[in-house]
Short mmCIF file of C-alpha atoms and ligand atoms in Angstrom, two decimals:
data_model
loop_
_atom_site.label_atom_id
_atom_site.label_comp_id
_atom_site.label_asym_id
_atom_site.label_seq_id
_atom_site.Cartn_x
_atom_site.Cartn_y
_atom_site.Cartn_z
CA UNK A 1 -43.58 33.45 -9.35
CA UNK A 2 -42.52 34.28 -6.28
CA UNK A 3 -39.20 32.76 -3.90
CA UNK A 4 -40.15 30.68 -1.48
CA UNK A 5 -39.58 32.29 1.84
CA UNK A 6 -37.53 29.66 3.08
CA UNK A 7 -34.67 30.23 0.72
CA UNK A 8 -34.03 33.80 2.50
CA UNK A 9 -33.57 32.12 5.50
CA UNK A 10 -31.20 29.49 3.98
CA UNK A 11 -29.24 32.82 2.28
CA UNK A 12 -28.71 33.94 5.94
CA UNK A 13 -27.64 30.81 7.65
CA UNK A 14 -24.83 30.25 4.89
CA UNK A 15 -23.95 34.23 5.01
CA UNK A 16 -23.38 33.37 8.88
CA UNK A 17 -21.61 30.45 8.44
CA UNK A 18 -19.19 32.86 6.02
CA UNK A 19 -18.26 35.62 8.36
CA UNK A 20 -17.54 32.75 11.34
CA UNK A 21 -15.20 31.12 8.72
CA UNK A 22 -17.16 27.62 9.12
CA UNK A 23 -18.66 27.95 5.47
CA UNK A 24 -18.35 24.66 3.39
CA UNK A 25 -17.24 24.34 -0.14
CA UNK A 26 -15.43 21.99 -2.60
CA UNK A 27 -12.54 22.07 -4.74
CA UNK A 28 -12.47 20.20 -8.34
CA UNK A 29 -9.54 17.56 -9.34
CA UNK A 30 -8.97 17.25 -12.67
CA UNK A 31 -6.67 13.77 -11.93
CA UNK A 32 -7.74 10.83 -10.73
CA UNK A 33 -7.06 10.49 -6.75
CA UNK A 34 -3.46 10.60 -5.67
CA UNK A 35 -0.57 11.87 -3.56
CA UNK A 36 -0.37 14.80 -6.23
CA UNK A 37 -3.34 15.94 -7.90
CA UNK A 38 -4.62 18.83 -9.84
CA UNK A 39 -6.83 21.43 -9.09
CA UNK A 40 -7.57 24.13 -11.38
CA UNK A 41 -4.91 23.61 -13.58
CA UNK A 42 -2.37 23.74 -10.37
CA UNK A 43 0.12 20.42 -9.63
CA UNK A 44 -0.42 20.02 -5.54
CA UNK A 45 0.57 17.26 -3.23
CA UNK A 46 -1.77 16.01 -1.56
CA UNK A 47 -2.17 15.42 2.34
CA UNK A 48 -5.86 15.13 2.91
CA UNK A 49 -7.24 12.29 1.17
CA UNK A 50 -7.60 8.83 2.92
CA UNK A 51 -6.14 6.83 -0.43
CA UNK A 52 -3.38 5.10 2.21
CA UNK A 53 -1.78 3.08 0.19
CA UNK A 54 -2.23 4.97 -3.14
CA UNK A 55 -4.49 2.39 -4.49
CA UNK A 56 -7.31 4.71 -5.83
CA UNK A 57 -5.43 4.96 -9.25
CA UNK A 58 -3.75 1.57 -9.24
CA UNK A 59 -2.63 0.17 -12.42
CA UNK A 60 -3.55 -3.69 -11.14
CA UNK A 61 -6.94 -1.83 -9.62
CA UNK A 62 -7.97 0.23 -12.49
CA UNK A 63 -7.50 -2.45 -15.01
CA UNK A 64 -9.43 -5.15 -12.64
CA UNK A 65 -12.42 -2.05 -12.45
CA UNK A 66 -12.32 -2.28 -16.86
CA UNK A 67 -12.15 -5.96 -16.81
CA UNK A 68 -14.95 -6.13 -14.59
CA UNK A 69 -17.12 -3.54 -16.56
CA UNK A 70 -16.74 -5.85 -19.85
CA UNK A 71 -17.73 -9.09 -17.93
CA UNK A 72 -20.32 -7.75 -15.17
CA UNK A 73 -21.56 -4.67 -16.97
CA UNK A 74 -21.95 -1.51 -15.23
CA UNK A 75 -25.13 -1.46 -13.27
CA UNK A 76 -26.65 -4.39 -11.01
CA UNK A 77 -29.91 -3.59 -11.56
CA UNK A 78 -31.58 -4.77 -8.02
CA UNK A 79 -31.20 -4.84 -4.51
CA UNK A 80 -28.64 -8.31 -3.65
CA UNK A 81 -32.08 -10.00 -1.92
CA UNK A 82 -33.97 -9.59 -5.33
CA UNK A 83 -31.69 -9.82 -8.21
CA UNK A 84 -28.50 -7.62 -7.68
CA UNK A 85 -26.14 -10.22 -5.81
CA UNK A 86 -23.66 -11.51 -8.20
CA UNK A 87 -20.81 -14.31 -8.02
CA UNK A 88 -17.57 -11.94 -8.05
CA UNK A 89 -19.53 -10.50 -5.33
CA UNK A 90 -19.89 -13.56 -3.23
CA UNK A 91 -16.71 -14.15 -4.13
CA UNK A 92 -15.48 -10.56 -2.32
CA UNK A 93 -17.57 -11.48 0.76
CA UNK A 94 -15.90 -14.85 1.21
CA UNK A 95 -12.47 -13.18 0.36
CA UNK A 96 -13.01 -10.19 3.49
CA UNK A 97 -14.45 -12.72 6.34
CA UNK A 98 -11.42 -14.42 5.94
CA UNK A 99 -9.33 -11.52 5.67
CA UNK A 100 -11.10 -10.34 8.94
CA UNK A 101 -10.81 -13.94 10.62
CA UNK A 102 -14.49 -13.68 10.25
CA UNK A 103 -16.85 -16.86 9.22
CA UNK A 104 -19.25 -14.67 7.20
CA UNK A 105 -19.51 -11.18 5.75
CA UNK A 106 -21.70 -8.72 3.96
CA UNK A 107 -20.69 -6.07 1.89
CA UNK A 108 -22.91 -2.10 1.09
CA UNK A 109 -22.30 0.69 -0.99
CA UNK A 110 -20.79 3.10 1.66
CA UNK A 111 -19.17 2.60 5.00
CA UNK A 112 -21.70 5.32 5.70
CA UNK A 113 -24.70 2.85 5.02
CA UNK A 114 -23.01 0.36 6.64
CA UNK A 115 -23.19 1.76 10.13
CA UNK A 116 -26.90 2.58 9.28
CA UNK A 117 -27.27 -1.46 8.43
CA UNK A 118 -25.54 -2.83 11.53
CA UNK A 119 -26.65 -0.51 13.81
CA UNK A 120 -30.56 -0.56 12.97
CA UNK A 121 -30.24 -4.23 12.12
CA UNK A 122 -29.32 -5.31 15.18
CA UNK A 123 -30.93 -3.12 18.03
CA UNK A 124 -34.21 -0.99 18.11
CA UNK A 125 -36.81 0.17 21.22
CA UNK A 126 -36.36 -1.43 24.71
CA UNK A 127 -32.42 -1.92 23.45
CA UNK A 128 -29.21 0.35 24.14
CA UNK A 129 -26.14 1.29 22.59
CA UNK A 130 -23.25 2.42 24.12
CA UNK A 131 -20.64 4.94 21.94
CA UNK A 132 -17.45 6.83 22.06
CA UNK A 133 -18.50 10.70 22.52
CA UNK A 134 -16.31 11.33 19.55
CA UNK A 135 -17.55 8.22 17.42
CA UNK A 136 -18.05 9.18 13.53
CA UNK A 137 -21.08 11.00 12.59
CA UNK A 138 -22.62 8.23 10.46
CA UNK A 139 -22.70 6.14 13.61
CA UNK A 140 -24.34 8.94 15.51
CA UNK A 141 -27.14 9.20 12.68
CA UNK A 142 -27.14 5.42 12.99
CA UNK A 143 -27.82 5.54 16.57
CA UNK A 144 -30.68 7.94 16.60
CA UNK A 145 -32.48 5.94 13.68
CA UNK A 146 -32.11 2.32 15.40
CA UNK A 147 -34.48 3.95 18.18
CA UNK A 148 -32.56 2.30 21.20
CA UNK A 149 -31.68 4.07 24.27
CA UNK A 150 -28.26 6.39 23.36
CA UNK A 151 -25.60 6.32 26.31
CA UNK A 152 -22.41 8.07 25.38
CA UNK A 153 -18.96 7.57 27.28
CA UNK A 154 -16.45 10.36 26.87
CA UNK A 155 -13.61 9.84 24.50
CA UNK A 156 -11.76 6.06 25.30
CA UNK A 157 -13.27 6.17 29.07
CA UNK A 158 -13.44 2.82 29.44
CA UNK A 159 -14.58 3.50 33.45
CA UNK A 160 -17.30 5.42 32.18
CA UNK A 161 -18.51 2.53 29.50
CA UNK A 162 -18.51 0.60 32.51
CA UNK A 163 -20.76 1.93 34.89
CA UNK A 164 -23.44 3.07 31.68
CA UNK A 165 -23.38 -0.83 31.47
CA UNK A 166 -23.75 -1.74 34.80
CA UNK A 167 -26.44 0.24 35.53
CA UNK A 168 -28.28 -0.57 31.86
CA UNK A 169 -31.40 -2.68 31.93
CA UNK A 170 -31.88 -2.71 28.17
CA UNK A 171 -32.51 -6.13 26.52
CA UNK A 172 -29.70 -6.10 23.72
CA UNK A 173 -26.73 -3.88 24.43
CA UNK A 174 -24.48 -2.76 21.62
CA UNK A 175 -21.21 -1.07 22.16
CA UNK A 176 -20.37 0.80 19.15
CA UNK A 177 -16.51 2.39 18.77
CA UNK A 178 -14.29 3.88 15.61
CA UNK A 179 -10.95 1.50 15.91
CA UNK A 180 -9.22 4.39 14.30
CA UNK A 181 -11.22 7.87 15.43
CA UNK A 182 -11.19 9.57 12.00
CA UNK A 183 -10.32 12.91 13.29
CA UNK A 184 -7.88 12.29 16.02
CA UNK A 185 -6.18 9.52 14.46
CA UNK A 186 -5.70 7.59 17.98
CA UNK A 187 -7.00 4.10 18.47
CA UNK A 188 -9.69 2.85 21.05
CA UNK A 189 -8.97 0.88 23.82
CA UNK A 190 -10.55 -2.14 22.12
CA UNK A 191 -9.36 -5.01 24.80
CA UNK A 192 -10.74 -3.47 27.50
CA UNK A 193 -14.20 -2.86 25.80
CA UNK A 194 -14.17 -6.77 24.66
CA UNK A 195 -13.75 -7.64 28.14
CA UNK A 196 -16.72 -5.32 28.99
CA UNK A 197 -18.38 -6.70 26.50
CA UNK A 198 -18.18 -10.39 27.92
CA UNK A 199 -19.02 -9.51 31.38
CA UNK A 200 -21.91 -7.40 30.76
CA UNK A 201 -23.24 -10.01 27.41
CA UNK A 202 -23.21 -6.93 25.14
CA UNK A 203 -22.01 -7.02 21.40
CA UNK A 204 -19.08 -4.98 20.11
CA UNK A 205 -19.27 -3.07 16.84
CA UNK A 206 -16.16 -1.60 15.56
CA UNK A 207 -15.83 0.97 12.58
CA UNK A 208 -12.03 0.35 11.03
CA UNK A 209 -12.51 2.96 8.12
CA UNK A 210 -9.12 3.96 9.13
CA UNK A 211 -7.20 0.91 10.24
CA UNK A 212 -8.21 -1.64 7.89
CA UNK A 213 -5.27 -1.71 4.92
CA UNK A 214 -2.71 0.09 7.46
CA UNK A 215 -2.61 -1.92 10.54
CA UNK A 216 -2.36 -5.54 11.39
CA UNK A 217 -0.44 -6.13 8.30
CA UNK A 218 -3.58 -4.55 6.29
CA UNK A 219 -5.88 -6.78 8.30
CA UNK A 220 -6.77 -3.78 10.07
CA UNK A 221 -6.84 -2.84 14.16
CA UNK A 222 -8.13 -5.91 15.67
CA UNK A 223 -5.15 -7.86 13.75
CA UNK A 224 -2.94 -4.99 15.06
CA UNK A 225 -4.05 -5.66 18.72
CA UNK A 226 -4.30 -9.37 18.28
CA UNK A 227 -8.23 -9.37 19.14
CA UNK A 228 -11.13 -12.41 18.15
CA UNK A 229 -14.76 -13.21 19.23
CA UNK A 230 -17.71 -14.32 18.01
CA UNK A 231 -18.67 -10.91 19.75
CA UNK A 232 -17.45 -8.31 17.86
CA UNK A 233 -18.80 -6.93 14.89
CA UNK A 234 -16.14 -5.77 12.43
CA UNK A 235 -17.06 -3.00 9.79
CA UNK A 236 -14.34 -1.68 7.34
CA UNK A 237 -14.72 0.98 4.47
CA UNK A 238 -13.26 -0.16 1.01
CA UNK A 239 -13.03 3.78 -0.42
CA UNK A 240 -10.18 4.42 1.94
CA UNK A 241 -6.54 2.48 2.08
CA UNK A 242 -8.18 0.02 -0.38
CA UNK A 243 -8.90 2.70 -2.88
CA UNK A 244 -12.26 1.56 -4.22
CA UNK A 245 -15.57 2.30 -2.71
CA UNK A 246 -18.33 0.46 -0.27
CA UNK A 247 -17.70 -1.70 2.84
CA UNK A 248 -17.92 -4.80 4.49
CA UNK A 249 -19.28 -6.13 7.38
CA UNK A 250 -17.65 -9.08 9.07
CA UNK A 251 -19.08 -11.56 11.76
CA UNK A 252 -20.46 -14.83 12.77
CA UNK A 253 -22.68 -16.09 9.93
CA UNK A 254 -25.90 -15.95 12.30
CA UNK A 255 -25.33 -12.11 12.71
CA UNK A 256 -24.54 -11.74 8.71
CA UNK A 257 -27.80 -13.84 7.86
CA UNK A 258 -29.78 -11.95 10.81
CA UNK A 259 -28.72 -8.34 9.09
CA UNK A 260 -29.81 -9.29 5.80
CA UNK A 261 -33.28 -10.22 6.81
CA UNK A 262 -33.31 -6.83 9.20
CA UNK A 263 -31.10 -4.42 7.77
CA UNK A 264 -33.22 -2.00 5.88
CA UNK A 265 -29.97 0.26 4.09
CA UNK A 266 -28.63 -3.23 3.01
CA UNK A 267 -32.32 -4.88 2.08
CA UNK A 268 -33.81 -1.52 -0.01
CA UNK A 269 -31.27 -0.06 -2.10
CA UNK A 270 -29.35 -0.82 -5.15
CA UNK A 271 -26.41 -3.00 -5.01
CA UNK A 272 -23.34 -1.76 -5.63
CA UNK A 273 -21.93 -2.31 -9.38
CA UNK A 274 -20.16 -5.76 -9.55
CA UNK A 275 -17.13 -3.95 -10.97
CA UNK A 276 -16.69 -2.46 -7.91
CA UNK A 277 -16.06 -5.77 -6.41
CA UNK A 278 -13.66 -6.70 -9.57
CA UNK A 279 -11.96 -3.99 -8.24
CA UNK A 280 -11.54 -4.64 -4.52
CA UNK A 281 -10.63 -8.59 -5.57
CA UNK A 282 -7.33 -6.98 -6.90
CA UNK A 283 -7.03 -4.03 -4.41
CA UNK A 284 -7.14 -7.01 -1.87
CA UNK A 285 -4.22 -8.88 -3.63
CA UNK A 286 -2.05 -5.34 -3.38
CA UNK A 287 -2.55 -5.02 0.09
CA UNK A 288 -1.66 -8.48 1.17
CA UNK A 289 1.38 -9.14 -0.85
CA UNK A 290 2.86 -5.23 -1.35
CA UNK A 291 3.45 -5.14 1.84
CA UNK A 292 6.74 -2.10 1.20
CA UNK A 293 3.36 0.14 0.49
CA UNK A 294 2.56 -0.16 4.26
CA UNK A 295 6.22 -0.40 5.46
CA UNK A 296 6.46 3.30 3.77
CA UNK A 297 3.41 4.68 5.14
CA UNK A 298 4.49 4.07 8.25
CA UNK A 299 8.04 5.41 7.65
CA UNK A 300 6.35 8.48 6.99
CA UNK A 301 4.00 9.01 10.22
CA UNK A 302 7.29 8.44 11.66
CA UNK A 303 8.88 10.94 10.04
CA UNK A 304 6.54 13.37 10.23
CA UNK A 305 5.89 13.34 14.25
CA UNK A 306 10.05 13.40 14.48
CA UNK A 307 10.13 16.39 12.47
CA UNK A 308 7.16 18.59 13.85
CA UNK A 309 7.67 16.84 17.64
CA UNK A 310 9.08 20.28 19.16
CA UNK A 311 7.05 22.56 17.26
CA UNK A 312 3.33 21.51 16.79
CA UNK A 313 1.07 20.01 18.94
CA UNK A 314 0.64 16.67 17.67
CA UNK A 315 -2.01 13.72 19.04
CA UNK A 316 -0.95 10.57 19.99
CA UNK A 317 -1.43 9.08 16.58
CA UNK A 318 0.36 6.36 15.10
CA UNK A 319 -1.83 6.68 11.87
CA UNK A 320 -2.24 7.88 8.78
CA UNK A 321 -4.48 10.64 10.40
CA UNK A 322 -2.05 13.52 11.87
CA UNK A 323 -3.76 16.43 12.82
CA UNK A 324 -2.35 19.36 14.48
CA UNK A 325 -4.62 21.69 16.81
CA UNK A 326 -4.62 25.12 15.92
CA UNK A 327 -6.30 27.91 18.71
CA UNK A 328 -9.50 29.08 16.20
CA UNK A 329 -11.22 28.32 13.05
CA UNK A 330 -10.11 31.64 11.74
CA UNK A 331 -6.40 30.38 12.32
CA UNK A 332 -7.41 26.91 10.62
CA UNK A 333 -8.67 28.43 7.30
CA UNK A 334 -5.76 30.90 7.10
CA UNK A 335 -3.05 28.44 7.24
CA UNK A 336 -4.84 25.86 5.16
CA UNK A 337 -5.04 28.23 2.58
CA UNK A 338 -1.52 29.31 2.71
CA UNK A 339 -0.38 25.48 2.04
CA UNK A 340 -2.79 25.37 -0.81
CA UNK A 341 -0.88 28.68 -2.19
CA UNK A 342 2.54 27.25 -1.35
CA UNK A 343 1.41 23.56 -3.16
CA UNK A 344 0.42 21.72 -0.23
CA UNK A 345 -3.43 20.37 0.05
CA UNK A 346 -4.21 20.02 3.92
CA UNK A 347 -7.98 20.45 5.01
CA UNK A 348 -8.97 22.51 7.80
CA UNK A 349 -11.40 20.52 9.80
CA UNK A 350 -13.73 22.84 11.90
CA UNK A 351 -17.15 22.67 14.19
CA UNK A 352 -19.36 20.75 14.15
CA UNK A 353 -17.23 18.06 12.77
CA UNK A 354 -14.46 18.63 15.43
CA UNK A 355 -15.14 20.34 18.36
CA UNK A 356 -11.65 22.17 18.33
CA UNK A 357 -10.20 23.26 15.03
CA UNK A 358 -7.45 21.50 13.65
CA UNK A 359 -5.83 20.52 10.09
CA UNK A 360 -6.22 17.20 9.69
CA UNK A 361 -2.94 15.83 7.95
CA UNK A 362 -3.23 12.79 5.85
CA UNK A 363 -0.43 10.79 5.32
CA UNK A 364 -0.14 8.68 2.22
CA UNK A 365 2.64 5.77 1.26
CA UNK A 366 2.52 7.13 -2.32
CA UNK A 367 4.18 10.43 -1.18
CA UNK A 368 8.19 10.16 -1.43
CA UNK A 369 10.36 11.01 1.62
CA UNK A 370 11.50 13.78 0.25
CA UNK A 371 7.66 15.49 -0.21
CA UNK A 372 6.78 14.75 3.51
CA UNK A 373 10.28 16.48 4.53
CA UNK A 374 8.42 19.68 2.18
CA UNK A 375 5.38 19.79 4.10
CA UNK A 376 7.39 19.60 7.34
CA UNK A 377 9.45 22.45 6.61
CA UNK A 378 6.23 24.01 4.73
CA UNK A 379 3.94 23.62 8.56
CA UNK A 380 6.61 24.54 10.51
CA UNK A 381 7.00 28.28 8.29
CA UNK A 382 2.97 29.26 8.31
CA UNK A 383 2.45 28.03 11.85
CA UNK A 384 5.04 30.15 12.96
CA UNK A 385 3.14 33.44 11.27
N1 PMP B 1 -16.80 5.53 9.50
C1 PMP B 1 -15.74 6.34 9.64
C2 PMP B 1 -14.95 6.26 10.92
C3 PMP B 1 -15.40 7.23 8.63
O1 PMP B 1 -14.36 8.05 8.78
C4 PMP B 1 -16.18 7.28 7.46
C5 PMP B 1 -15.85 8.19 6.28
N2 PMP B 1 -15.44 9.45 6.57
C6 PMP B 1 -17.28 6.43 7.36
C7 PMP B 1 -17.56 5.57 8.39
C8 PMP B 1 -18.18 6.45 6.16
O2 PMP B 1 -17.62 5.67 5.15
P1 PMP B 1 -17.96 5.99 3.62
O3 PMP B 1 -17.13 7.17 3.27
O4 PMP B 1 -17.58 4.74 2.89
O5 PMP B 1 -19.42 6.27 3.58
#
């Protein structure tokens, strides 16, 4: 038996990625999800998962997710066109559209699939879509399946969107945008793309993985900015700020009906488990009515930028995403790993993800005052190495 040549040159790409510091690995929690966790037998707060609210391991949540595992079962046995589509399901979807303002919505396994559905669902060959240079990568992947012409607009230019439109010819134009860019933490400049998207008859698709459950009163960015039309195309994760797992599409019920005959990641896979939707029913009812779970989160961003202001260099972010740039990945690793060893979890995001290294701090409204004032004073003593 002999190694297949291949793996050698596997062995060599992953010994490169070690010595430029851009190697990938993972760490194992032995908690459930949570502004303090444990990893390898070590307490740490957390500040890099994207459990917002702190809903992941809620009481109300958890016990919905057993409930619905006695009543539902655990798998759902089909896709939802054959026989996997289930009435606490349907229930869900009726429950987000209206959440979202939204006549009709769909809901998928991962926000990930999501952005494959919508985006190959709706636009293919002779067809364009127009995206934010630093849009998430699923979206990217998304575009390059659908088959449409790719134009890409640098970050939030909405001059630059403008004249890619002007100048398209394509028969169905789709702009595609993060609300919330996952990395950055800023939000796009979603009126002025609506009103792009009117005068040049293109749809809007917008990805709020990281604004629905924290803006808009949990309704998510286009709540926040006070934004409706038939023309956008809302998408929200569920395994973020509402602690679960999947996502939902939102739109008018012509679009929703129109993906599920097209939409090849929603029409060939497995539903999710109904207990998942169990879940998100009462991860829904926390995030509309606890609304002090938001009101801290947000005392915290604030609290946070005051205290590291003069002495990082902070985006304009008034999210739960807070990253600081640091000058090279070799810096990035370095300091990650000396919060880890002082208690503090904080990822180092690198290339190709980012295309300048940064930690990307993740705030979380189950953290007390008193641990965010830790990590400030923690930041400010390895940054100054
Ligand atoms: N869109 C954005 C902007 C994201 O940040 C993410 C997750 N990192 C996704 C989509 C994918 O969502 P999921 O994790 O549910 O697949």
């Amino acid at each position: 038996m002999s190694t297949p040549s291949l793996f050698q040159e596997f062995a060599v790409d992953l010994a490169e990625r070690k010595n430029n510091h851009l190697y990938r690995s993972r760490r194992v929690l032995d908690s459930p999800q949570g502004a303090r966790v444990t990893v390898a037998g070590r307490e740490l707060l957390n500040f890099c998962s994207n459990d917002y609210l702190g809903l992941a391991n809620h009481p109300s949540v958890v016990a919905a997710a057993q409930a619905g595992a006695a009543r539902w079962g655990v798998g759902s046995g089909a896709s939802h066109l054959v026989a996997g589509h289930f009435a606490v399901e349907q229930a869900l979807e009726e429950r987000l559209a209206a959440w979202a303002g939204k006549p009709a919505a769909i809901t998928l396994s991962t926000g990930y699939m999501a952005n494959l559905a919508v985006v190959t669902g709706l636009v293919g060959r002779g067809d364009a879509v127009f995206a934010d240079k630093i849009n998430h990568a699923s979206l990217n992947d998304a575009m390059a399946l659908s088959r449409a012409e790719v134009k890409r607009f640098a970050h939030s230019d909405v001059a630059a969107l403008e004249r890619l439109l002007a100048a398209s010819t394509a028969k169905r134009k789709l702009i595609i945008v993060d609300a919330v860019f996952s990395m950055d933490g800023d939000i796009a400049p979603l009126a002025e793309m609506l009103a792009l998207a009117e005068t040049y008859d293109a749809l809007l698709y917008i990805d709020d993985a990281h604004g629905f459950g924290v803006l808009g009163d949990g309704r998510g960015t286009l709540a926040e900015l006070g934004l409706a039309s038939p023309r956008i195309i809302y998408m929200a994760t569920l395994g973020k700020a509402a602690g679960v797992a999947g996502a939902y599409i939102a739109a008018e019920q012509v679009v929703i009906d129109y993906l599920i005959n097209t939409a090849k990641p929603y029409i060939y896979t497995t539903a999710a488990p109904p207990l998942i939707a169990a879940a998100m029913l009462a991860s829904l009812d926390v995030i509309e009515s606890d609304t002090a779970r938001r009101e801290t989160l947000h005392r915290h961003i604030a609290q946070f930028r005051a205290a590291l202001a003069n002495s990082c260099e902070l985006l304009p972010s008034r999210t739960a995403i807070q990253p600081i740039i640091l000058p090279d990945v070799e810096t990035a690793v370095k300091v990650s790993q000396a919060l880890f060893d002082a208690g503090f979890w904080v990822a180092a995001i690198r290339p190709p993800t980012v295309p300048t290294p940064r930690l990307r701090l993740v705030l979380n409204a189950a953290h007390t005052d008193k641990e965010v004032a830790a990590l400030c004073n923690m930041l400010q003593l390895v940054l100054s190495y």
